[in-house]
Coordinates of C-alpha atoms in Angstrom, one line a residue:
Chain R
M1 CA 53.2 6.7 17.2
K2 CA 54.8 5.8 20.8
S3 CA 55.4 1.9 21.7
D4 CA 57.5 0.1 22.8
V5 CA 57.6 -2.4 20.1
P6 CA 60.6 -2.7 18.7
E7 CA 58.7 -2.3 14.6
S8 CA 60.5 -6.4 13.5
R9 CA 59.8 -7.9 16.5
A10 CA 55.7 -6.3 15.9
T11 CA 55.9 -7.9 12.1
E12 CA 56.2 -10.9 13.7
A13 CA 54.3 -10.5 15.9
V14 CA 51.4 -9.9 13.6
A15 CA 52.6 -13.1 11.2
R16 CA 51.9 -15.4 14.1
G17 CA 50.5 -16.8 16.5
P18 CA 46.1 -18.7 16.0
R19 CA 43.9 -16.4 13.3
V20 CA 41.2 -15.3 14.8
P21 CA 38.6 -13.9 11.5
F22 CA 36.2 -11.0 13.3
R23 CA 33.0 -11.9 13.4
W24 CA 30.8 -9.0 13.2
M25 CA 31.7 -5.2 14.7
D26 CA 29.6 -5.5 18.9
T27 CA 31.8 -3.7 21.3
L28 CA 33.8 -0.5 20.8
W29 CA 35.7 0.2 23.5
V30 CA 36.7 4.1 23.6
Q31 CA 40.0 5.1 24.7
V32 CA 38.6 8.4 26.2
T33 CA 41.7 9.5 28.5
G34 CA 44.5 8.1 26.7
T35 CA 46.7 6.6 29.3
L36 CA 45.8 9.9 31.7
C37 CA 44.8 8.1 35.3
N38 CA 44.7 10.3 38.6
I39 CA 46.8 7.5 39.9
A40 CA 49.3 4.0 38.2
C41 CA 48.8 1.0 39.5
Q42 CA 51.9 -1.4 39.6
H43 CA 49.6 -3.6 37.7
C44 CA 48.5 -1.3 35.0
F45 CA 48.8 -2.8 31.8
I46 CA 48.8 0.0 30.0
S47 CA 51.6 2.4 32.2
C48 CA 49.4 5.3 32.6
G49 CA 49.5 7.2 34.7
P50 CA 48.9 11.6 36.4
K51 CA 52.1 12.1 33.5
A52 CA 51.4 8.7 31.3
T53 CA 51.1 10.8 27.9
Q54 CA 52.1 8.4 25.5
I55 CA 48.4 7.9 23.9
P56 CA 46.8 11.4 23.8
V57 CA 43.5 12.4 25.4
M58 CA 40.4 12.5 23.3
G59 CA 38.2 15.1 21.8
V60 CA 35.3 15.5 21.5
D61 CA 35.2 15.9 18.2
E62 CA 37.6 12.2 17.3
V63 CA 35.2 10.1 20.5
Q64 CA 32.5 11.6 18.4
R65 CA 33.3 10.5 15.0
A66 CA 34.4 6.6 17.1
L67 CA 30.7 6.6 17.9
D68 CA 29.0 7.3 14.9
Q69 CA 30.9 4.7 13.1
G70 CA 30.4 2.6 15.9
R71 CA 26.6 3.3 14.9
D72 CA 27.3 2.6 11.0
A73 CA 28.6 -0.4 12.4
G74 CA 24.9 -1.5 14.3
V75 CA 27.6 -2.1 16.9
R76 CA 25.7 -3.3 20.5
H77 CA 28.0 -1.3 23.4
V78 CA 30.5 0.6 24.1
Y79 CA 32.8 0.7 26.5
F80 CA 34.8 4.1 27.4
T81 CA 38.0 3.5 29.3
G82 CA 41.5 5.5 29.5
G83 CA 43.0 6.7 31.8
E84 CA 40.7 7.7 34.4
P85 CA 37.6 7.7 32.0
F86 CA 35.7 10.1 34.6
L87 CA 39.7 13.0 34.1
H88 CA 37.2 14.0 30.2
P89 CA 36.9 17.3 30.9
E90 CA 33.5 16.5 28.7
L91 CA 32.8 12.9 29.7
Q92 CA 29.7 14.6 30.7
S93 CA 28.9 15.4 27.1
L94 CA 30.2 12.1 25.5
V95 CA 28.9 9.8 27.9
A96 CA 25.2 11.4 26.1
R97 CA 26.4 11.2 22.9
A98 CA 27.1 7.5 23.3
L99 CA 24.1 6.7 25.3
D100 CA 22.5 7.6 22.0
V101 CA 24.7 4.9 20.0
A102 CA 24.7 2.1 22.6
A103 CA 24.6 0.7 25.5
L104 CA 27.5 2.2 27.8
T105 CA 29.9 0.7 31.1
I106 CA 32.7 3.6 32.2
V107 CA 35.8 1.7 33.5
T108 CA 37.0 4.0 35.8
N109 CA 39.4 3.2 39.8
G110 CA 36.0 5.4 41.1
I111 CA 38.4 7.9 42.9
L112 CA 36.4 11.3 41.4
L113 CA 32.8 9.3 41.5
D114 CA 31.8 12.7 44.6
D115 CA 28.2 13.3 44.9
D116 CA 28.0 15.4 42.0
T117 CA 29.0 12.9 39.4
V118 CA 26.8 10.0 40.6
R119 CA 23.8 12.5 41.0
W120 CA 24.5 13.0 37.4
L121 CA 25.2 9.3 36.3
A122 CA 22.0 8.1 37.9
G123 CA 20.1 10.6 35.9
A124 CA 21.9 9.8 32.5
F125 CA 20.6 6.4 33.6
E126 CA 17.1 6.8 34.2
R127 CA 16.6 8.9 31.1
S128 CA 18.9 6.5 28.7
R129 CA 17.0 3.5 27.1
N130 CA 20.8 2.2 26.6
A131 CA 21.6 0.9 29.7
L132 CA 24.2 2.6 31.4
D133 CA 27.1 0.7 33.5
L134 CA 29.7 1.5 35.6
R135 CA 32.7 -0.3 36.4
V136 CA 34.2 -0.1 39.8
S137 CA 38.3 -1.1 40.1
L138 CA 39.7 -2.7 44.6
D139 CA 41.2 -5.3 44.3
G140 CA 41.3 -6.3 47.9
M141 CA 39.7 -6.8 50.2
T142 CA 41.4 -4.3 52.8
A143 CA 44.0 -1.3 52.9
A144 CA 46.8 -3.2 52.3
Q145 CA 45.9 -5.7 49.9
N146 CA 44.1 -3.1 47.2
D147 CA 47.5 -0.7 47.7
S148 CA 49.7 -2.8 48.0
V149 CA 49.1 -2.0 43.6
R150 CA 46.6 1.1 43.4
G151 CA 48.2 3.0 45.7
R152 CA 48.3 4.4 49.1
G153 CA 45.0 5.3 50.5
T154 CA 43.3 4.7 47.4
F155 CA 41.5 2.2 49.0
A156 CA 39.7 4.3 51.7
E157 CA 38.3 6.0 48.7
I158 CA 37.2 3.8 46.0
V159 CA 34.6 1.8 49.1
A160 CA 34.0 5.5 49.7
A161 CA 33.0 6.1 45.7
L162 CA 31.6 2.2 45.8
Q163 CA 28.6 3.6 49.3
R164 CA 28.4 6.4 47.8
L165 CA 26.9 4.6 44.1
G166 CA 25.2 2.2 46.5
A167 CA 23.4 5.0 48.3
G168 CA 22.9 6.6 45.0
G169 CA 20.9 3.2 43.5
F170 CA 22.8 1.9 41.5
S171 CA 25.0 -1.6 41.4
P172 CA 28.4 -0.9 39.6
V173 CA 30.6 -4.0 38.8
V174 CA 33.1 -3.9 41.3
T175 CA 36.4 -5.4 39.1
V176 CA 38.9 -6.9 41.5
V177 CA 42.5 -8.1 39.4
E178 CA 44.0 -11.8 40.7
H179 CA 47.1 -9.3 41.5
E180 CA 48.3 -11.4 44.9
Q181 CA 47.4 -15.3 45.9
G182 CA 43.7 -16.0 48.2
L183 CA 42.1 -13.5 45.0
E184 CA 41.0 -16.0 43.1
G185 CA 38.4 -18.8 43.2
A186 CA 35.3 -19.6 44.7
E187 CA 35.4 -18.6 48.0
A188 CA 37.0 -15.2 47.2
R189 CA 33.7 -14.7 44.7
A190 CA 31.7 -15.3 48.0
R191 CA 33.7 -13.5 50.9
F192 CA 33.8 -10.2 47.9
L193 CA 29.9 -10.5 47.2
D194 CA 29.4 -10.0 50.9
F195 CA 32.7 -7.3 51.2
V196 CA 30.4 -5.3 48.2
R197 CA 26.9 -6.0 49.5
G198 CA 28.2 -4.6 52.4
L199 CA 29.1 -1.5 51.2
G200 CA 25.5 -0.5 50.5
I201 CA 25.5 -2.7 46.8
R202 CA 21.9 -3.8 46.8
Q203 CA 22.7 -6.3 43.8
P204 CA 26.4 -6.4 43.9
R205 CA 27.7 -6.9 40.8
V206 CA 32.1 -9.3 40.9
K207 CA 34.5 -9.5 37.9
F208 CA 37.4 -11.2 38.4
L209 CA 40.1 -10.7 36.2
P210 CA 43.7 -12.7 35.7
L211 CA 46.5 -10.9 35.4
L212 CA 48.2 -9.2 32.2
R213 CA 51.9 -9.4 32.6
I214 CA 52.3 -6.1 30.6
G215 CA 52.9 -2.4 30.2
R216 CA 54.0 -1.8 34.2
E217 CA 53.0 -4.9 36.1
A218 CA 55.9 -6.7 33.0
R219 CA 58.5 -4.8 35.4
R220 CA 56.9 -6.4 38.8
S221 CA 56.5 -9.6 37.7
E222 CA 58.4 -11.4 34.7
G223 CA 56.3 -11.2 31.5
Y224 CA 55.8 -13.8 29.5
A225 CA 58.1 -15.9 28.9
D226 CA 56.0 -17.3 25.4
R227 CA 53.6 -17.4 22.9
L228 CA 50.5 -19.4 21.7
G229 CA 51.8 -21.1 18.8
D230 CA 49.4 -21.5 15.5
E231 CA 47.5 -24.2 15.8
A232 CA 43.6 -23.5 15.7
L233 CA 41.5 -22.5 18.5
L234 CA 38.4 -24.2 20.0
P235 CA 35.6 -22.8 18.1
A236 CA 33.9 -21.5 21.6
V237 CA 36.9 -20.1 22.7
E238 CA 37.3 -18.8 18.8
S239 CA 34.1 -17.0 19.1
S240 CA 34.1 -15.8 22.6
L241 CA 36.9 -13.9 22.6
L242 CA 37.1 -10.2 22.2
C243 CA 39.2 -9.4 19.3
A244 CA 36.1 -11.8 17.1
T245 CA 33.7 -9.0 17.8
G246 CA 35.2 -6.1 18.7
R247 CA 38.4 -3.4 18.3
C248 CA 39.6 -0.3 20.8
F249 CA 39.4 3.3 19.4
T250 CA 41.6 5.7 20.1
A251 CA 43.1 8.8 19.2
Q252 CA 46.1 6.7 18.0
G253 CA 44.3 4.6 15.6
V254 CA 41.7 1.6 16.1
Y255 CA 43.7 -1.0 17.7
T256 CA 43.0 -5.0 17.9
C257 CA 41.8 -4.5 22.0
P258 CA 42.2 -2.0 24.9
I259 CA 44.6 -4.3 25.8
L260 CA 47.2 -3.7 23.6
V261 CA 47.0 -0.1 22.5
E262 CA 51.0 0.0 23.5
D263 CA 51.9 -2.2 21.0
A264 CA 51.6 -0.1 17.5
S265 CA 51.4 -3.6 15.5
A266 CA 47.8 -4.1 17.2
R267 CA 46.7 -0.8 15.2
L268 CA 44.7 -2.0 12.6
G269 CA 44.0 1.5 10.8
A270 CA 42.3 4.0 11.1
S271 CA 38.6 3.4 11.0
V272 CA 36.8 0.6 12.1
A273 CA 35.8 -0.2 8.9
E274 CA 39.8 -0.4 8.2
A275 CA 40.4 -2.6 11.6
S276 CA 37.3 -5.4 11.6
R277 CA 39.0 -8.2 9.7
G278 CA 40.8 -11.1 11.5
I279 CA 44.1 -10.7 13.4
R280 CA 46.2 -14.1 13.9
L281 CA 47.0 -13.7 17.9
G282 CA 51.2 -13.2 18.1
W283 CA 51.5 -11.0 21.0
A284 CA 51.7 -12.9 24.0
A285 CA 49.5 -11.4 26.7
C286 CA 47.1 -13.1 23.6
Q287 CA 48.0 -15.7 26.3
T288 CA 45.7 -14.1 29.4
C289 CA 42.9 -13.7 27.1
V290 CA 43.1 -18.2 25.5
L291 CA 44.9 -19.3 28.6
D292 CA 43.3 -18.1 31.4
G293 CA 39.9 -16.8 30.0
L294 CA 40.0 -13.0 30.4
R295 CA 36.9 -11.3 28.7
C296 CA 37.7 -7.2 28.6
N297 CA 33.2 -7.8 28.5
T298 CA 31.3 -7.2 31.7
Chain J
M1 CA -4.8 -13.4 10.2
R2 CA -4.3 -13.9 13.7
A3 CA -0.8 -15.8 15.9
A4 CA 1.0 -16.8 19.1
F5 CA 3.8 -16.8 19.6
F6 CA 5.4 -18.7 22.6
G7 CA 9.5 -17.7 23.4
G8 CA 11.3 -20.7 26.8
I9 CA 9.1 -23.1 27.2
Y10 CA 11.6 -24.6 29.9
N11 CA 9.8 -27.4 30.7
N12 CA 6.9 -25.6 32.2
Y13 CA 4.3 -27.8 30.4
I14 CA 1.0 -26.3 33.0
G15 CA 1.6 -23.2 31.6
L16 CA 1.7 -24.0 28.1
E17 CA -1.1 -26.3 28.0
E18 CA -2.8 -23.2 29.8
A19 CA -1.1 -20.6 27.0
L20 CA -2.3 -23.8 24.3
A21 CA -5.8 -23.2 25.0
D22 CA -5.2 -19.6 26.0
A23 CA -4.3 -18.7 21.7
R24 CA -7.2 -20.9 20.3
R25 CA -9.7 -18.7 22.6
R26 CA -8.7 -15.3 21.7
G27 CA -9.1 -17.7 17.8
A28 CA -4.9 -18.3 17.0
E29 CA -5.0 -19.6 13.3
R30 CA -1.3 -20.7 13.5
L31 CA 0.6 -21.0 16.6
F32 CA 4.7 -20.5 17.3
C33 CA 7.3 -21.7 19.4
L34 CA 10.5 -19.5 19.6
G35 CA 12.6 -22.8 22.1
D36 CA 13.9 -24.3 25.0
V37 CA 11.5 -26.6 25.4
G38 CA 13.5 -27.9 28.1
G39 CA 15.2 -26.9 31.8
F40 CA 14.4 -25.3 35.1
G41 CA 11.0 -27.0 35.3
P42 CA 10.0 -30.8 35.8
H43 CA 9.3 -33.8 33.2
P44 CA 10.9 -31.9 30.0
D45 CA 8.3 -34.9 27.9
R46 CA 5.4 -33.4 29.2
S47 CA 5.9 -30.2 27.5
I48 CA 7.1 -32.3 24.5
E49 CA 4.3 -33.6 23.7
S50 CA 2.4 -30.7 23.8
L51 CA 3.7 -29.2 21.6
R52 CA 4.1 -32.0 19.7
K53 CA 0.9 -33.0 19.8
A54 CA -0.8 -29.1 18.4
Q55 CA 1.7 -29.0 16.0
V56 CA 3.3 -25.9 16.8
E57 CA 5.5 -24.3 14.3
M58 CA 9.4 -24.4 16.7
V59 CA 12.0 -23.2 16.0
Q60 CA 15.2 -24.5 18.1
G61 CA 16.8 -23.5 20.8
N62 CA 20.2 -23.8 22.7
Y63 CA 18.4 -26.0 25.0
D64 CA 17.0 -28.3 22.6
D65 CA 20.0 -28.4 20.5
A66 CA 21.8 -30.1 23.4
V67 CA 19.3 -32.2 24.3
G68 CA 18.8 -33.3 20.9
N69 CA 22.6 -33.4 20.3
A70 CA 23.6 -35.1 23.7
R71 CA 26.0 -32.5 24.6
E72 CA 28.1 -31.3 27.0
D73 CA 26.0 -27.9 28.5
C74 CA 23.4 -26.8 27.6
G75 CA 24.7 -23.7 25.4
C76 CA 23.0 -21.0 27.3
G77 CA 26.0 -18.8 27.0
Y78 CA 26.5 -17.7 30.4
T79 CA 29.6 -16.5 32.8
D80 CA 29.1 -16.5 35.8
P81 CA 29.8 -19.0 37.9
R82 CA 27.1 -18.8 39.9
D83 CA 24.9 -18.4 36.5
N84 CA 26.8 -21.3 35.2
H85 CA 26.0 -24.5 38.4
F86 CA 22.1 -23.6 38.2
A87 CA 23.0 -23.8 33.9
R88 CA 24.3 -27.6 35.2
L89 CA 21.7 -28.9 37.9
S90 CA 18.9 -28.0 35.0
Y91 CA 20.5 -29.3 32.2
A92 CA 21.3 -31.7 33.8
Y93 CA 17.8 -32.8 34.8
T94 CA 16.3 -32.1 31.8
L95 CA 18.8 -34.3 29.6
D96 CA 18.4 -37.0 31.5
K97 CA 14.5 -37.4 31.9
T98 CA 14.6 -36.5 28.2
S99 CA 12.8 -40.3 26.3
A100 CA 15.8 -41.1 23.7
G101 CA 12.2 -40.7 21.1
H102 CA 12.3 -37.7 21.3
R103 CA 15.9 -36.1 20.9
P104 CA 15.2 -36.3 17.7
W105 CA 13.1 -34.4 17.1
L106 CA 14.8 -31.4 19.2
A107 CA 17.6 -32.2 17.0
G108 CA 15.8 -32.6 13.7
L109 CA 14.2 -28.5 14.9
P110 CA 15.1 -25.3 12.3
P111 CA 17.7 -22.9 14.2
Q112 CA 16.1 -20.2 11.8
L113 CA 11.3 -19.6 10.3
S114 CA 10.6 -17.2 7.5
V115 CA 6.7 -16.7 7.2
E116 CA 5.3 -13.7 5.7
L117 CA 1.1 -13.2 7.6
G118 CA -1.3 -10.4 6.6
G119 CA 1.5 -9.2 4.3
T120 CA 4.6 -8.8 6.7
R121 CA 8.1 -10.5 7.1
L122 CA 8.5 -12.5 10.1
H123 CA 11.4 -13.8 11.0
L124 CA 11.6 -15.7 14.3
V125 CA 14.9 -16.6 15.9
H126 CA 15.4 -18.3 19.5
G127 CA 18.4 -15.7 20.8
S128 CA 19.1 -13.7 17.4
P129 CA 19.1 -14.5 14.1
R130 CA 23.6 -15.1 13.4
Q131 CA 23.7 -17.1 16.9
Q132 CA 21.3 -19.1 18.4
N133 CA 21.7 -18.0 21.7
E134 CA 23.0 -14.1 22.0
F135 CA 20.7 -12.2 24.5
L136 CA 18.4 -9.7 23.6
W137 CA 17.7 -8.0 25.9
E138 CA 15.9 -4.6 25.8
S139 CA 18.8 -2.2 27.5
T140 CA 21.7 -4.1 24.9
A141 CA 20.0 -3.8 22.0
P142 CA 20.3 -0.4 20.5
D143 CA 17.6 0.4 16.9
A144 CA 20.8 0.9 14.8
F145 CA 21.3 -2.9 16.1
L146 CA 18.3 -4.1 15.7
E147 CA 17.9 -2.1 12.1
R148 CA 21.1 -4.4 10.7
L149 CA 19.8 -7.9 12.4
C150 CA 16.8 -7.3 10.3
V151 CA 17.7 -5.6 7.3
E152 CA 20.4 -9.6 7.1
A153 CA 17.3 -11.6 8.1
G154 CA 15.0 -9.9 5.7
A155 CA 12.5 -9.1 8.2
D156 CA 9.8 -6.5 9.1
V157 CA 9.0 -8.1 12.1
L158 CA 12.1 -10.1 14.1
L159 CA 10.6 -12.7 17.0
C160 CA 12.6 -13.6 19.6
T161 CA 13.6 -14.8 23.5
H162 CA 16.0 -16.2 25.2
T163 CA 16.6 -13.6 27.5
G164 CA 12.9 -14.3 29.0
I165 CA 11.9 -11.2 29.5
H166 CA 9.5 -9.6 26.7
W167 CA 9.8 -6.4 25.0
Q168 CA 9.3 -4.6 21.3
R169 CA 10.5 -1.9 19.8
Q170 CA 9.8 -0.2 16.6
L171 CA 12.7 1.4 14.5
P172 CA 13.5 3.5 13.2
S173 CA 12.7 1.9 9.0
G174 CA 9.5 1.1 10.8
R175 CA 10.4 -2.2 11.6
R176 CA 10.0 -4.7 14.6
V177 CA 11.7 -6.3 16.7
V178 CA 9.4 -8.3 19.4
N179 CA 11.3 -10.8 22.6
V180 CA 8.4 -12.4 23.0
G181 CA 8.8 -14.5 26.2
A182 CA 9.5 -17.4 28.5
L183 CA 5.9 -19.5 29.3
G184 CA 8.5 -21.4 31.5
R185 CA 9.1 -18.7 34.2
P186 CA 7.9 -15.2 36.0
A187 CA 9.4 -12.0 33.8
N188 CA 11.4 -10.9 37.0
D189 CA 8.5 -8.9 38.5
G190 CA 7.0 -10.2 41.2
R191 CA 3.9 -11.8 39.5
T192 CA 4.0 -14.9 38.4
C193 CA 2.3 -14.7 35.5
V194 CA 4.4 -16.4 32.3
W195 CA 4.1 -14.0 29.3
Y196 CA 3.3 -14.2 25.5
A197 CA 3.2 -12.3 22.2
F198 CA -0.1 -12.3 19.9
L199 CA -0.4 -11.1 16.4
D200 CA -3.6 -9.8 14.9
T201 CA -2.4 -8.3 12.0
E202 CA -6.1 -6.8 11.3
A203 CA -6.2 -5.5 15.6
E204 CA -7.0 -1.7 14.6
T205 CA -4.6 -0.6 17.6
A206 CA -1.2 -0.2 16.9
P207 CA 1.0 -2.0 17.3
P208 CA -0.7 -4.9 15.7
F209 CA 1.9 -6.8 18.7
C210 CA 0.7 -7.4 22.3
F211 CA 1.4 -9.6 25.3
I212 CA -0.5 -11.3 27.0
P213 CA 0.2 -12.6 31.0
L214 CA -1.0 -15.4 31.1
A215 CA -2.2 -17.3 35.1
Y216 CA -1.7 -20.8 35.5
D217 CA -1.6 -23.2 38.4
H218 CA 1.8 -22.1 39.5
Q219 CA 1.8 -23.7 43.2
R220 CA 1.2 -27.3 41.4
L221 CA 4.3 -26.4 39.1
A222 CA 6.7 -25.4 42.3
R223 CA 5.0 -28.7 44.2
E224 CA 6.1 -30.9 41.2
M225 CA 9.9 -29.6 40.9
R226 CA 10.0 -30.4 44.4
A227 CA 8.7 -33.9 43.9
E228 CA 11.4 -33.8 41.5
K229 CA 14.1 -31.7 43.4
L230 CA 14.9 -29.6 41.4
P231 CA 16.3 -26.6 42.9
E232 CA 14.5 -24.7 46.2
E233 CA 16.1 -21.6 44.2
F234 CA 13.7 -22.2 40.6
V235 CA 11.2 -23.5 43.3
E236 CA 11.7 -19.5 44.9
T237 CA 11.2 -18.1 41.4
V238 CA 7.5 -20.1 40.3
L239 CA 6.0 -18.9 43.4
T240 CA 6.8 -15.5 44.1
G241 CA 8.3 -13.9 39.7
W242 CA 11.4 -12.8 41.0
W243 CA 14.6 -14.0 39.5
T244 CA 16.6 -15.8 42.1
T245 CA 18.8 -17.8 39.6
C246 CA 21.0 -16.8 36.1
L247 CA 20.8 -13.0 37.0
E248 CA 25.0 -12.2 36.3
I249 CA 23.6 -12.2 32.7
L250 CA 21.1 -9.5 33.2
P251 CA 22.1 -6.4 31.5
S252 CA 22.0 -2.7 35.0
K253 CA 18.2 -2.1 33.7
E254 CA 16.4 -5.1 33.6
R255 CA 18.2 -6.5 36.9
L256 CA 17.5 -3.0 38.9
R257 CA 13.9 -3.3 38.0
G258 CA 14.2 -7.4 40.3
R259 CA 14.8 -7.8 44.2
F260 CA 18.3 -9.9 43.6

């Protein structure tokens, strides 16, 4: 398995930091397209892109195996992520399979959501008893603000996709990474909600996410200078962390969370059962979840 | 055996009085409340006094734990800033207006209750058996997950509230999960009635649980909420049947059925 983390440092990482017992298996992230993406954002925390193959695309059988293990564990939510999930050639089949198991959220940049795809998604939403949600990334209210990190022309493409989703009756969650000043706080949130409503989305939902300074983002900014100490977390913080109730299934095994899938030391096993155990938050990026309150769940 | 199951009261003592009378008229021999006496509405002591006087069998909700133990917040489990803003307003009011004499009663309520009615093992919780403030929405509670909760609780039927929207489902194993809804505010369906669940173990129609829509004097509740200077957003919900706050916690399916 490829990893940027030397084995010695990896061993050190998991042997320190506050402990997080595994409570139960609620949320199964499935990295259906690995690191394959149609764009290469400057702030991506796992270095995804059109030529990024360090984590392979999962086959249908592999995804089904993940879903079966999730069902056995009594999972509530499945998240399809990547890379860009809509690049998967069998995504329609994967969505049907996931909705048969649990509520599903697809984390996407939206660019591939053409009219046919939106119509198909609306049908899947109607047919399923379990919830189907979309999470679309948009990192600014102007092309200048968004395209500086997501790539030239992406603002127009994402906005057009959101308009199609709104016209199709969807209310996607728009996620905004706080990649520059002015993209945080209540005022920015209110402005963004108005902006999304203006795109024709009846019930706008916006989720702001702090920057994760790993992956490609570590090359744009300075990365992390420190890690968490060994002190115990407050119970309310500990129990709310994604890694207390979820795991990420990839083509290379099951990881602590979707953030650390490029770090070999965060691989906890080959199956959900193997990975359902307590961990220590020895990875630098854990600071963002503990100190900045990042929660990947919608 | 007939029994009534009330979800969150949220200080709607007017609706509660109506529900008690309605359940008795229908022949309920046992009355249960699944917690969250306070929040949202006016005059918290009045609901507590009605429940105690009627000897309703109680389960503790997160609000009861919070008020009873004077905790910092209501513990509702919201994650959105706007949801939390209104939750804080509501909690500050209820905490301030709940008499000291009632707090030990709230703090001492059992977090779960197991009862056998007509040969069926019922397990009553506020949120879920594993977490007092867990939201069991219909669209995010798949069968395998619910089977696990029922097995771990040793229940034929699991009853819960906390979400404010009623639903029920028979699982592949034959077990059943019933979210009894709430008496405290409408079900985000554009109707001003509130809902509770009713069990008749000898009913000839299936399923043995049904949901009762309950009309009550919601205009009076709205007047009293305004007199207590509770947020106008809450009053609007009482008058229209559409939720205006605590919306971000709703899964997409439940949210899209509402107006906001």
